[in-house]
mmCIF file with all atom_site columns, C-alpha atoms in Angstrom:
data_model
loop_
_atom_site.group_PDB
_atom_site.id
_atom_site.type_symbol
_atom_site.label_atom_id
_atom_site.label_alt_id
_atom_site.label_comp_id
_atom_site.label_asym_id
_atom_site.label_entity_id
_atom_site.label_seq_id
_atom_site.pdbx_PDB_ins_code
_atom_site.Cartn_x
_atom_site.Cartn_y
_atom_site.Cartn_z
_atom_site.occupancy
_atom_site.B_iso_or_equiv
_atom_site.pdbx_formal_charge
_atom_site.auth_seq_id
_atom_site.auth_comp_id
_atom_site.auth_asym_id
_atom_site.auth_atom_id
_atom_site.pdbx_PDB_model_num
ATOM 1   C CA . MET A 1 1   ? 12.428  -28.944 -3.602  1.00 0.00 ? 6   MET A CA 1
ATOM 2   C CA . GLU A 1 2   ? 14.008  -25.502 -3.804  1.00 0.00 ? 7   GLU A CA 1
ATOM 3   C CA . ALA A 1 3   ? 12.181  -22.668 -2.050  1.00 0.00 ? 8   ALA A CA 1
ATOM 4   C CA . ALA A 1 4   ? 10.389  -20.165 -4.257  1.00 0.00 ? 9   ALA A CA 1
ATOM 5   C CA . VAL A 1 5   ? 11.419  -16.570 -4.903  1.00 0.00 ? 10  VAL A CA 1
ATOM 6   C CA . ALA A 1 6   ? 8.921   -13.744 -4.550  1.00 0.00 ? 11  ALA A CA 1
ATOM 7   C CA . ALA A 1 7   ? 8.784   -10.101 -5.594  1.00 0.00 ? 12  ALA A CA 1
ATOM 8   C CA . PHE A 1 8   ? 6.799   -7.876  -3.247  1.00 0.00 ? 13  PHE A CA 1
ATOM 9   C CA . PHE A 1 9   ? 5.629   -4.425  -4.313  1.00 0.00 ? 14  PHE A CA 1
ATOM 10  C CA . ASP A 1 10  ? 4.420   -1.549  -2.170  1.00 0.00 ? 15  ASP A CA 1
ATOM 11  C CA . VAL A 1 11  ? 1.481   0.351   -3.711  1.00 0.00 ? 16  VAL A CA 1
ATOM 12  C CA . ASP A 1 12  ? 1.388   4.107   -3.044  1.00 0.00 ? 17  ASP A CA 1
ATOM 13  C CA . TYR A 1 13  ? 4.175   5.983   -4.858  1.00 0.00 ? 18  TYR A CA 1
ATOM 14  C CA . THR A 1 14  ? 5.627   2.662   -5.999  1.00 0.00 ? 19  THR A CA 1
ATOM 15  C CA . VAL A 1 15  ? 3.177   0.783   -8.209  1.00 0.00 ? 20  VAL A CA 1
ATOM 16  C CA . LEU A 1 16  ? 1.059   3.945   -8.236  1.00 0.00 ? 21  LEU A CA 1
ATOM 17  C CA . SER A 1 17  ? 2.419   7.435   -8.881  1.00 0.00 ? 22  SER A CA 1
ATOM 18  C CA . VAL A 1 18  ? -0.039  8.846   -6.318  1.00 0.00 ? 23  VAL A CA 1
ATOM 19  C CA . SER A 1 19  ? -1.317  8.151   -2.807  1.00 0.00 ? 24  SER A CA 1
ATOM 20  C CA . SER A 1 20  ? -4.513  6.122   -3.022  1.00 0.00 ? 25  SER A CA 1
ATOM 21  C CA . GLY A 1 21  ? -5.588  7.530   0.350   1.00 0.00 ? 26  GLY A CA 1
ATOM 22  C CA . ARG A 1 22  ? -5.233  11.076  -0.899  1.00 0.00 ? 27  ARG A CA 1
ATOM 23  C CA . GLN A 1 23  ? -7.170  10.175  -4.040  1.00 0.00 ? 28  GLN A CA 1
ATOM 24  C CA . TRP A 1 24  ? -10.019 8.818   -1.898  1.00 0.00 ? 29  TRP A CA 1
ATOM 25  C CA . VAL A 1 25  ? -10.186 11.980  0.200   1.00 0.00 ? 30  VAL A CA 1
ATOM 26  C CA . ARG A 1 26  ? -10.148 14.117  -2.959  1.00 0.00 ? 31  ARG A CA 1
ATOM 27  C CA . TYR A 1 27  ? -12.989 12.022  -4.329  1.00 0.00 ? 32  TYR A CA 1
ATOM 28  C CA . LEU A 1 28  ? -15.022 12.587  -1.169  1.00 0.00 ? 33  LEU A CA 1
ATOM 29  C CA . ARG A 1 29  ? -14.307 16.302  -1.278  1.00 0.00 ? 34  ARG A CA 1
ATOM 30  C CA . ARG A 1 30  ? -15.274 16.531  -4.957  1.00 0.00 ? 35  ARG A CA 1
ATOM 31  C CA . ASN A 1 31  ? -18.604 14.926  -4.088  1.00 0.00 ? 36  ASN A CA 1
ATOM 32  C CA . GLY A 1 32  ? -19.254 17.170  -1.092  1.00 0.00 ? 37  GLY A CA 1
ATOM 33  C CA . ARG A 1 33  ? -18.906 14.342  1.424   1.00 0.00 ? 38  ARG A CA 1
ATOM 34  C CA . ILE A 1 34  ? -16.060 15.689  3.519   1.00 0.00 ? 39  ILE A CA 1
ATOM 35  C CA . THR A 1 35  ? -15.910 18.810  5.637   1.00 0.00 ? 40  THR A CA 1
ATOM 36  C CA . TRP A 1 36  ? -13.084 21.320  5.632   1.00 0.00 ? 41  TRP A CA 1
ATOM 37  C CA . ARG A 1 37  ? -12.271 20.142  9.154   1.00 0.00 ? 42  ARG A CA 1
ATOM 38  C CA . LEU A 1 38  ? -11.809 16.557  7.983   1.00 0.00 ? 43  LEU A CA 1
ATOM 39  C CA . TRP A 1 39  ? -9.842  17.737  4.952   1.00 0.00 ? 44  TRP A CA 1
ATOM 40  C CA . GLY A 1 40  ? -7.511  19.625  7.312   1.00 0.00 ? 45  GLY A CA 1
ATOM 41  C CA . MET A 1 41  ? -7.167  16.530  9.488   1.00 0.00 ? 46  MET A CA 1
ATOM 42  C CA . PHE A 1 42  ? -6.133  14.460  6.502   1.00 0.00 ? 47  PHE A CA 1
ATOM 43  C CA . LEU A 1 43  ? -3.523  17.024  5.432   1.00 0.00 ? 48  LEU A CA 1
ATOM 44  C CA . TRP A 1 44  ? -2.147  17.023  8.983   1.00 0.00 ? 49  TRP A CA 1
ATOM 45  C CA . LEU A 1 45  ? -1.919  13.225  8.990   1.00 0.00 ? 50  LEU A CA 1
ATOM 46  C CA . ALA A 1 46  ? -0.240  13.272  5.570   1.00 0.00 ? 51  ALA A CA 1
ATOM 47  C CA . LEU A 1 47  ? 2.365   15.749  6.863   1.00 0.00 ? 52  LEU A CA 1
ATOM 48  C CA . ARG A 1 48  ? 3.064   13.611  9.930   1.00 0.00 ? 53  ARG A CA 1
ATOM 49  C CA . TYR A 1 49  ? 3.444   10.565  7.662   1.00 0.00 ? 54  TYR A CA 1
ATOM 50  C CA . TYR A 1 50  ? 5.973   12.415  5.502   1.00 0.00 ? 55  TYR A CA 1
ATOM 51  C CA . LEU A 1 51  ? 7.923   13.479  8.603   1.00 0.00 ? 56  LEU A CA 1
ATOM 52  C CA . GLY A 1 52  ? 7.845   9.954   10.024  1.00 0.00 ? 57  GLY A CA 1
ATOM 53  C CA . LEU A 1 53  ? 5.773   11.030  13.025  1.00 0.00 ? 58  LEU A CA 1
ATOM 54  C CA . LEU A 1 54  ? 2.529   9.270   12.149  1.00 0.00 ? 59  LEU A CA 1
ATOM 55  C CA . GLU A 1 55  ? 1.060   6.865   14.699  1.00 0.00 ? 60  GLU A CA 1
ATOM 56  C CA . PHE A 1 56  ? -0.583  4.576   12.185  1.00 0.00 ? 61  PHE A CA 1
ATOM 57  C CA . PRO A 1 57  ? -3.018  2.761   14.527  1.00 0.00 ? 62  PRO A CA 1
ATOM 58  C CA . ARG A 1 58  ? -4.421  6.048   15.823  1.00 0.00 ? 63  ARG A CA 1
ATOM 59  C CA . ALA A 1 59  ? -4.561  7.633   12.364  1.00 0.00 ? 64  ALA A CA 1
ATOM 60  C CA . SER A 1 60  ? -6.240  4.605   10.762  1.00 0.00 ? 65  SER A CA 1
ATOM 61  C CA . ALA A 1 61  ? -8.787  4.526   13.598  1.00 0.00 ? 66  ALA A CA 1
ATOM 62  C CA . LYS A 1 62  ? -9.757  8.128   12.835  1.00 0.00 ? 67  LYS A CA 1
ATOM 63  C CA . LEU A 1 63  ? -10.113 7.460   9.116   1.00 0.00 ? 68  LEU A CA 1
ATOM 64  C CA . THR A 1 64  ? -11.940 4.137   9.312   1.00 0.00 ? 69  THR A CA 1
ATOM 65  C CA . ALA A 1 65  ? -14.381 5.555   11.851  1.00 0.00 ? 70  ALA A CA 1
ATOM 66  C CA . MET A 1 66  ? -15.740 7.665   8.981   1.00 0.00 ? 71  MET A CA 1
ATOM 67  C CA . ILE A 1 67  ? -17.204 4.560   7.332   1.00 0.00 ? 72  ILE A CA 1
ATOM 68  C CA . ALA A 1 68  ? -18.384 2.707   10.436  1.00 0.00 ? 73  ALA A CA 1
ATOM 69  C CA . GLY A 1 69  ? -21.802 1.160   9.819   1.00 0.00 ? 74  GLY A CA 1
ATOM 70  C CA . ALA A 1 70  ? -21.580 1.319   6.026   1.00 0.00 ? 75  ALA A CA 1
ATOM 71  C CA . ASP A 1 71  ? -22.907 -1.571  3.951   1.00 0.00 ? 76  ASP A CA 1
ATOM 72  C CA . GLU A 1 72  ? -19.749 -3.420  2.880   1.00 0.00 ? 77  GLU A CA 1
ATOM 73  C CA . GLN A 1 73  ? -21.040 -4.554  -0.506  1.00 0.00 ? 78  GLN A CA 1
ATOM 74  C CA . ALA A 1 74  ? -22.220 -1.065  -1.430  1.00 0.00 ? 79  ALA A CA 1
ATOM 75  C CA . PHE A 1 75  ? -18.900 0.361   -0.274  1.00 0.00 ? 80  PHE A CA 1
ATOM 76  C CA . ARG A 1 76  ? -17.022 -2.210  -2.368  1.00 0.00 ? 81  ARG A CA 1
ATOM 77  C CA . GLU A 1 77  ? -19.041 -1.281  -5.454  1.00 0.00 ? 82  GLU A CA 1
ATOM 78  C CA . GLU A 1 78  ? -18.447 2.429   -4.914  1.00 0.00 ? 83  GLU A CA 1
ATOM 79  C CA . THR A 1 79  ? -14.723 1.982   -4.407  1.00 0.00 ? 84  THR A CA 1
ATOM 80  C CA . ARG A 1 80  ? -14.525 -0.140  -7.542  1.00 0.00 ? 85  ARG A CA 1
ATOM 81  C CA . ARG A 1 81  ? -15.959 2.749   -9.563  1.00 0.00 ? 86  ARG A CA 1
ATOM 82  C CA . TRP A 1 82  ? -13.636 5.166   -7.754  1.00 0.00 ? 87  TRP A CA 1
ATOM 83  C CA . PHE A 1 83  ? -10.638 2.958   -8.535  1.00 0.00 ? 88  PHE A CA 1
ATOM 84  C CA . GLU A 1 84  ? -11.349 2.975   -12.267 1.00 0.00 ? 89  GLU A CA 1
ATOM 85  C CA . GLU A 1 85  ? -11.548 6.775   -12.451 1.00 0.00 ? 90  GLU A CA 1
ATOM 86  C CA . TRP A 1 86  ? -9.269  8.003   -9.701  1.00 0.00 ? 91  TRP A CA 1
ATOM 87  C CA . VAL A 1 87  ? -6.562  5.333   -9.312  1.00 0.00 ? 92  VAL A CA 1
ATOM 88  C CA . ARG A 1 88  ? -6.130  3.152   -12.382 1.00 0.00 ? 93  ARG A CA 1
ATOM 89  C CA . PRO A 1 89  ? -4.810  6.017   -14.571 1.00 0.00 ? 94  PRO A CA 1
ATOM 90  C CA . TYR A 1 90  ? -1.907  6.430   -12.143 1.00 0.00 ? 95  TYR A CA 1
ATOM 91  C CA . ILE A 1 91  ? -0.377  2.962   -12.441 1.00 0.00 ? 96  ILE A CA 1
ATOM 92  C CA . ALA A 1 92  ? 3.341   3.562   -12.932 1.00 0.00 ? 97  ALA A CA 1
ATOM 93  C CA . PRO A 1 93  ? 4.723   2.249   -16.254 1.00 0.00 ? 98  PRO A CA 1
ATOM 94  C CA . GLY A 1 94  ? 8.012   1.276   -14.630 1.00 0.00 ? 99  GLY A CA 1
ATOM 95  C CA . ALA A 1 95  ? 6.215   -0.865  -12.092 1.00 0.00 ? 100 ALA A CA 1
ATOM 96  C CA . VAL A 1 96  ? 4.337   -2.707  -14.832 1.00 0.00 ? 101 VAL A CA 1
ATOM 97  C CA . GLU A 1 97  ? 7.603   -3.411  -16.654 1.00 0.00 ? 102 GLU A CA 1
ATOM 98  C CA . ARG A 1 98  ? 9.231   -4.763  -13.503 1.00 0.00 ? 103 ARG A CA 1
ATOM 99  C CA . ILE A 1 99  ? 6.246   -6.966  -12.692 1.00 0.00 ? 104 ILE A CA 1
ATOM 100 C CA . VAL A 1 100 ? 6.424   -8.416  -16.209 1.00 0.00 ? 105 VAL A CA 1
ATOM 101 C CA . TRP A 1 101 ? 10.147  -9.067  -15.721 1.00 0.00 ? 106 TRP A CA 1
ATOM 102 C CA . HIS A 1 102 ? 9.641   -10.912 -12.426 1.00 0.00 ? 107 HIS A CA 1
ATOM 103 C CA . ARG A 1 103 ? 6.819   -12.943 -13.919 1.00 0.00 ? 108 ARG A CA 1
ATOM 104 C CA . ALA A 1 104 ? 9.158   -14.004 -16.745 1.00 0.00 ? 109 ALA A CA 1
ATOM 105 C CA . GLN A 1 105 ? 11.680  -15.191 -14.117 1.00 0.00 ? 110 GLN A CA 1
ATOM 106 C CA . GLY A 1 106 ? 9.027   -17.404 -12.572 1.00 0.00 ? 111 GLY A CA 1
ATOM 107 C CA . HIS A 1 107 ? 8.886   -15.391 -9.367  1.00 0.00 ? 112 HIS A CA 1
ATOM 108 C CA . GLN A 1 108 ? 5.746   -15.201 -7.251  1.00 0.00 ? 113 GLN A CA 1
ATOM 109 C CA . ILE A 1 109 ? 4.410   -11.652 -7.155  1.00 0.00 ? 114 ILE A CA 1
ATOM 110 C CA . ALA A 1 110 ? 2.391   -9.964  -4.437  1.00 0.00 ? 115 ALA A CA 1
ATOM 111 C CA . LEU A 1 111 ? 1.337   -6.435  -3.571  1.00 0.00 ? 116 LEU A CA 1
ATOM 112 C CA . VAL A 1 112 ? 2.013   -5.415  0.040   1.00 0.00 ? 117 VAL A CA 1
ATOM 113 C CA . SER A 1 113 ? 0.321   -2.240  1.205   1.00 0.00 ? 118 SER A CA 1
ATOM 114 C CA . ALA A 1 114 ? -0.939  -0.369  4.246   1.00 0.00 ? 119 ALA A CA 1
ATOM 115 C CA . ALA A 1 115 ? -3.936  0.553   2.090   1.00 0.00 ? 120 ALA A CA 1
ATOM 116 C CA . THR A 1 116 ? -7.109  -1.502  2.312   1.00 0.00 ? 121 THR A CA 1
ATOM 117 C CA . GLU A 1 117 ? -8.305  -4.191  -0.061  1.00 0.00 ? 122 GLU A CA 1
ATOM 118 C CA . TYR A 1 118 ? -10.761 -1.716  -1.599  1.00 0.00 ? 123 TYR A CA 1
ATOM 119 C CA . VAL A 1 119 ? -7.883  -0.296  -3.597  1.00 0.00 ? 124 VAL A CA 1
ATOM 120 C CA . VAL A 1 120 ? -5.313  -3.114  -3.437  1.00 0.00 ? 125 VAL A CA 1
ATOM 121 C CA . ARG A 1 121 ? -7.615  -5.855  -4.700  1.00 0.00 ? 126 ARG A CA 1
ATOM 122 C CA . PRO A 1 122 ? -8.760  -4.059  -7.890  1.00 0.00 ? 127 PRO A CA 1
ATOM 123 C CA . LEU A 1 123 ? -5.170  -2.979  -8.522  1.00 0.00 ? 128 LEU A CA 1
ATOM 124 C CA . ALA A 1 124 ? -3.942  -6.564  -8.197  1.00 0.00 ? 129 ALA A CA 1
ATOM 125 C CA . GLU A 1 125 ? -6.683  -7.769  -10.532 1.00 0.00 ? 130 GLU A CA 1
ATOM 126 C CA . THR A 1 126 ? -5.842  -5.080  -13.083 1.00 0.00 ? 131 THR A CA 1
ATOM 127 C CA . LEU A 1 127 ? -2.189  -6.132  -13.067 1.00 0.00 ? 132 LEU A CA 1
ATOM 128 C CA . GLY A 1 128 ? -2.976  -9.847  -13.156 1.00 0.00 ? 133 GLY A CA 1
ATOM 129 C CA . ILE A 1 129 ? -1.426  -10.408 -9.717  1.00 0.00 ? 134 ILE A CA 1
ATOM 130 C CA . PRO A 1 130 ? -3.206  -13.166 -7.778  1.00 0.00 ? 135 PRO A CA 1
ATOM 131 C CA . ASP A 1 131 ? -1.855  -12.318 -4.319  1.00 0.00 ? 136 ASP A CA 1
ATOM 132 C CA . TYR A 1 132 ? -1.987  -9.204  -2.192  1.00 0.00 ? 137 TYR A CA 1
ATOM 133 C CA . LEU A 1 133 ? -1.375  -8.376  1.464   1.00 0.00 ? 138 LEU A CA 1
ATOM 134 C CA . CYS A 1 134 ? -3.036  -5.278  2.868   1.00 0.00 ? 139 CYS A CA 1
ATOM 135 C CA . THR A 1 135 ? -4.774  -3.690  5.831   1.00 0.00 ? 140 THR A CA 1
ATOM 136 C CA . ARG A 1 136 ? -8.108  -5.403  6.402   1.00 0.00 ? 141 ARG A CA 1
ATOM 137 C CA . LEU A 1 137 ? -11.236 -3.710  7.702   1.00 0.00 ? 142 LEU A CA 1
ATOM 138 C CA . GLU A 1 138 ? -13.500 -5.633  10.043  1.00 0.00 ? 143 GLU A CA 1
ATOM 139 C CA . VAL A 1 139 ? -16.909 -6.599  8.658   1.00 0.00 ? 144 VAL A CA 1
ATOM 140 C CA . VAL A 1 140 ? -19.732 -7.878  10.860  1.00 0.00 ? 145 VAL A CA 1
ATOM 141 C CA . ASP A 1 141 ? -23.128 -8.871  9.453   1.00 0.00 ? 146 ASP A CA 1
ATOM 142 C CA . GLY A 1 142 ? -22.280 -7.259  6.123   1.00 0.00 ? 147 GLY A CA 1
ATOM 143 C CA . ARG A 1 143 ? -21.353 -3.891  7.626   1.00 0.00 ? 148 ARG A CA 1
ATOM 144 C CA . LEU A 1 144 ? -18.029 -2.184  8.242   1.00 0.00 ? 149 LEU A CA 1
ATOM 145 C CA . THR A 1 145 ? -17.398 -1.723  11.944  1.00 0.00 ? 150 THR A CA 1
ATOM 146 C CA . GLY A 1 146 ? -14.815 1.031   11.557  1.00 0.00 ? 151 GLY A CA 1
ATOM 147 C CA . ARG A 1 147 ? -12.130 -1.196  13.080  1.00 0.00 ? 152 ARG A CA 1
ATOM 148 C CA . VAL A 1 148 ? -8.975  -2.624  11.526  1.00 0.00 ? 153 VAL A CA 1
ATOM 149 C CA . VAL A 1 149 ? -8.076  -6.330  11.651  1.00 0.00 ? 154 VAL A CA 1
ATOM 150 C CA . GLU A 1 150 ? -4.843  -6.488  13.651  1.00 0.00 ? 155 GLU A CA 1
ATOM 151 C CA . PRO A 1 151 ? -2.079  -6.060  12.871  1.00 0.00 ? 156 PRO A CA 1
ATOM 152 C CA . PRO A 1 152 ? -2.431  -3.431  10.143  1.00 0.00 ? 157 PRO A CA 1
ATOM 153 C CA . CYS A 1 153 ? -0.169  -4.030  7.161   1.00 0.00 ? 158 CYS A CA 1
ATOM 154 C CA . TYR A 1 154 ? 2.126   -1.142  8.057   1.00 0.00 ? 159 TYR A CA 1
ATOM 155 C CA . GLY A 1 155 ? 5.709   -0.963  9.314   1.00 0.00 ? 160 GLY A CA 1
ATOM 156 C CA . PRO A 1 156 ? 6.475   -4.138  11.310  1.00 0.00 ? 161 PRO A CA 1
ATOM 157 C CA . GLY A 1 157 ? 2.977   -5.353  10.398  1.00 0.00 ? 162 GLY A CA 1
ATOM 158 C CA . LYS A 1 158 ? 4.123   -5.800  6.812   1.00 0.00 ? 163 LYS A CA 1
ATOM 159 C CA . VAL A 1 159 ? 6.849   -8.160  8.018   1.00 0.00 ? 164 VAL A CA 1
ATOM 160 C CA . TYR A 1 160 ? 4.258   -10.159 9.968   1.00 0.00 ? 165 TYR A CA 1
ATOM 161 C CA . TRP A 1 161 ? 1.994   -10.670 6.957   1.00 0.00 ? 166 TRP A CA 1
ATOM 162 C CA . VAL A 1 162 ? 4.859   -11.316 4.524   1.00 0.00 ? 167 VAL A CA 1
ATOM 163 C CA . GLU A 1 163 ? 6.478   -13.902 6.807   1.00 0.00 ? 168 GLU A CA 1
ATOM 164 C CA . ARG A 1 164 ? 3.131   -15.631 7.195   1.00 0.00 ? 169 ARG A CA 1
ATOM 165 C CA . TYR A 1 165 ? 2.589   -15.587 3.429   1.00 0.00 ? 170 TYR A CA 1
ATOM 166 C CA . ALA A 1 166 ? 6.127   -16.883 2.798   1.00 0.00 ? 171 ALA A CA 1
ATOM 167 C CA . ALA A 1 167 ? 5.716   -19.737 5.282   1.00 0.00 ? 172 ALA A CA 1
ATOM 168 C CA . GLU A 1 168 ? 2.448   -20.827 3.674   1.00 0.00 ? 173 GLU A CA 1
ATOM 169 C CA . ARG A 1 169 ? 3.914   -20.811 0.157   1.00 0.00 ? 174 ARG A CA 1
ATOM 170 C CA . GLY A 1 170 ? 7.464   -21.995 0.737   1.00 0.00 ? 175 GLY A CA 1
ATOM 171 C CA . ILE A 1 171 ? 9.101   -18.699 -0.195  1.00 0.00 ? 176 ILE A CA 1
ATOM 172 C CA . ASP A 1 172 ? 12.712  -17.937 0.658   1.00 0.00 ? 177 ASP A CA 1
ATOM 173 C CA . LEU A 1 173 ? 12.733  -14.287 1.775   1.00 0.00 ? 178 LEU A CA 1
ATOM 174 C CA . ALA A 1 174 ? 16.533  -14.233 1.627   1.00 0.00 ? 179 ALA A CA 1
ATOM 175 C CA . ARG A 1 175 ? 16.245  -14.646 -2.157  1.00 0.00 ? 180 ARG A CA 1
ATOM 176 C CA . SER A 1 176 ? 13.200  -12.415 -2.576  1.00 0.00 ? 181 SER A CA 1
ATOM 177 C CA . TYR A 1 177 ? 12.658  -8.787  -3.569  1.00 0.00 ? 182 TYR A CA 1
ATOM 178 C CA . PHE A 1 178 ? 10.760  -5.854  -2.092  1.00 0.00 ? 183 PHE A CA 1
ATOM 179 C CA . TYR A 1 179 ? 10.146  -2.530  -3.844  1.00 0.00 ? 184 TYR A CA 1
ATOM 180 C CA . SER A 1 180 ? 9.099   0.503   -1.799  1.00 0.00 ? 185 SER A CA 1
ATOM 181 C CA . ASP A 1 181 ? 9.271   4.289   -1.698  1.00 0.00 ? 186 ASP A CA 1
ATOM 182 C CA . SER A 1 182 ? 8.916   4.752   2.053   1.00 0.00 ? 187 SER A CA 1
ATOM 183 C CA . TYR A 1 183 ? 11.249  4.726   5.040   1.00 0.00 ? 188 TYR A CA 1
ATOM 184 C CA . THR A 1 184 ? 8.365   3.250   7.052   1.00 0.00 ? 189 THR A CA 1
ATOM 185 C CA . ASP A 1 185 ? 8.929   0.062   5.030   1.00 0.00 ? 190 ASP A CA 1
ATOM 186 C CA . ARG A 1 186 ? 12.517  -0.319  6.235   1.00 0.00 ? 191 ARG A CA 1
ATOM 187 C CA . TYR A 1 187 ? 11.539  -3.318  8.379   1.00 0.00 ? 192 TYR A CA 1
ATOM 188 C CA . LEU A 1 188 ? 10.511  -5.362  5.349   1.00 0.00 ? 193 LEU A CA 1
ATOM 189 C CA . LEU A 1 189 ? 13.300  -3.959  3.196   1.00 0.00 ? 194 LEU A CA 1
ATOM 190 C CA . LEU A 1 190 ? 15.767  -5.266  5.783   1.00 0.00 ? 195 LEU A CA 1
ATOM 191 C CA . ARG A 1 191 ? 13.997  -8.632  5.879   1.00 0.00 ? 196 ARG A CA 1
ATOM 192 C CA . VAL A 1 192 ? 14.376  -9.578  2.209   1.00 0.00 ? 197 VAL A CA 1
ATOM 193 C CA . GLY A 1 193 ? 17.517  -10.405 0.288   1.00 0.00 ? 198 GLY A CA 1
ATOM 194 C CA . TYR A 1 194 ? 16.976  -7.838  -2.464  1.00 0.00 ? 199 TYR A CA 1
ATOM 195 C CA . PRO A 1 195 ? 15.563  -4.510  -1.221  1.00 0.00 ? 200 PRO A CA 1
ATOM 196 C CA . ILE A 1 196 ? 14.982  -1.827  -3.863  1.00 0.00 ? 201 ILE A CA 1
ATOM 197 C CA . ALA A 1 197 ? 14.170  1.801   -3.083  1.00 0.00 ? 202 ALA A CA 1
ATOM 198 C CA . VAL A 1 198 ? 11.745  3.161   -5.683  1.00 0.00 ? 203 VAL A CA 1
ATOM 199 C CA . ASN A 1 199 ? 11.061  6.907   -5.921  1.00 0.00 ? 204 ASN A CA 1
ATOM 200 C CA . PRO A 1 200 ? 12.338  7.006   -2.308  1.00 0.00 ? 205 PRO A CA 1
ATOM 201 C CA . ASP A 1 201 ? 11.478  9.622   0.268   1.00 0.00 ? 206 ASP A CA 1
ATOM 202 C CA . PRO A 1 202 ? 14.517  11.479  1.678   1.00 0.00 ? 207 PRO A CA 1
ATOM 203 C CA . ARG A 1 203 ? 15.078  9.167   4.662   1.00 0.00 ? 208 ARG A CA 1
ATOM 204 C CA . LEU A 1 204 ? 14.796  6.015   2.588   1.00 0.00 ? 209 LEU A CA 1
ATOM 205 C CA . ARG A 1 205 ? 17.174  7.501   0.034   1.00 0.00 ? 210 ARG A CA 1
ATOM 206 C CA . ARG A 1 206 ? 19.749  8.053   2.791   1.00 0.00 ? 211 ARG A CA 1
ATOM 207 C CA . LEU A 1 207 ? 19.253  4.535   4.145   1.00 0.00 ? 212 LEU A CA 1
ATOM 208 C CA . ALA A 1 208 ? 19.513  3.020   0.661   1.00 0.00 ? 213 ALA A CA 1
ATOM 209 C CA . ARG A 1 209 ? 22.784  4.836   0.024   1.00 0.00 ? 214 ARG A CA 1
ATOM 210 C CA . GLN A 1 210 ? 24.161  3.729   3.399   1.00 0.00 ? 215 GLN A CA 1
ATOM 211 C CA . ARG A 1 211 ? 23.206  0.123   2.714   1.00 0.00 ? 216 ARG A CA 1
ATOM 212 C CA . GLY A 1 212 ? 24.149  0.104   -0.951  1.00 0.00 ? 217 GLY A CA 1
ATOM 213 C CA . TRP A 1 213 ? 20.604  -0.704  -2.080  1.00 0.00 ? 218 TRP A CA 1
ATOM 214 C CA . PRO A 1 214 ? 19.556  0.042   -5.672  1.00 0.00 ? 219 PRO A CA 1
ATOM 215 C CA . ILE A 1 215 ? 17.584  3.267   -6.128  1.00 0.00 ? 220 ILE A CA 1
ATOM 216 C CA . GLU A 1 216 ? 15.173  3.330   -9.033  1.00 0.00 ? 221 GLU A CA 1
ATOM 217 C CA . ARG A 1 217 ? 12.322  5.367   -10.500 1.00 0.00 ? 222 ARG A CA 1
ATOM 218 C CA . PHE A 1 218 ? 9.120   3.847   -11.822 1.00 0.00 ? 223 PHE A CA 1
ATOM 219 C CA . TYR A 1 219 ? 7.573   7.122   -13.034 1.00 0.00 ? 224 TYR A CA 1
#
């Protein structure tokens, strides 16, 4: 039996035209639940991410610590409402068209994101995508601990989760696709047979040109 082909899609600035993390912080600020100090910290982390200087484990630890002890079910319900108002309107039309195309080819489709399931899961459900790989938050006795399940789905961590997913489902990564906007995803882009740079940041644009990868825009 021939191995399956998959199409993997990053989320922020690829399937979405915005950063879901930034939308969450804006939501908190709008509702008076974030201090100016925390807002400044987020902007600093966003700048370091853009410059490729972000230490993701340390940054995610700072952000997830903000919700340590929260009731997971209540948090899930709140983020579902937030998704509908603050995220769903920013689904990129080009991404939807490409997902439809891959589905017509019989390819397996999965979202792959450093974001948590509280945005990735509702996005996958909205798009009719059954599978998603993302950063998981630890839950103990129904409460968020503020810790991330290792490894986070970021950088080399994306390769780990995608290889595990591919092994479980008989997917040939050499014949599969990955769409991303970020240079931090170069590890997975180099792992698949068909890497596509979508709305790429400057460093990914340079890498894509060097490698001869397609460069596309979804919005």
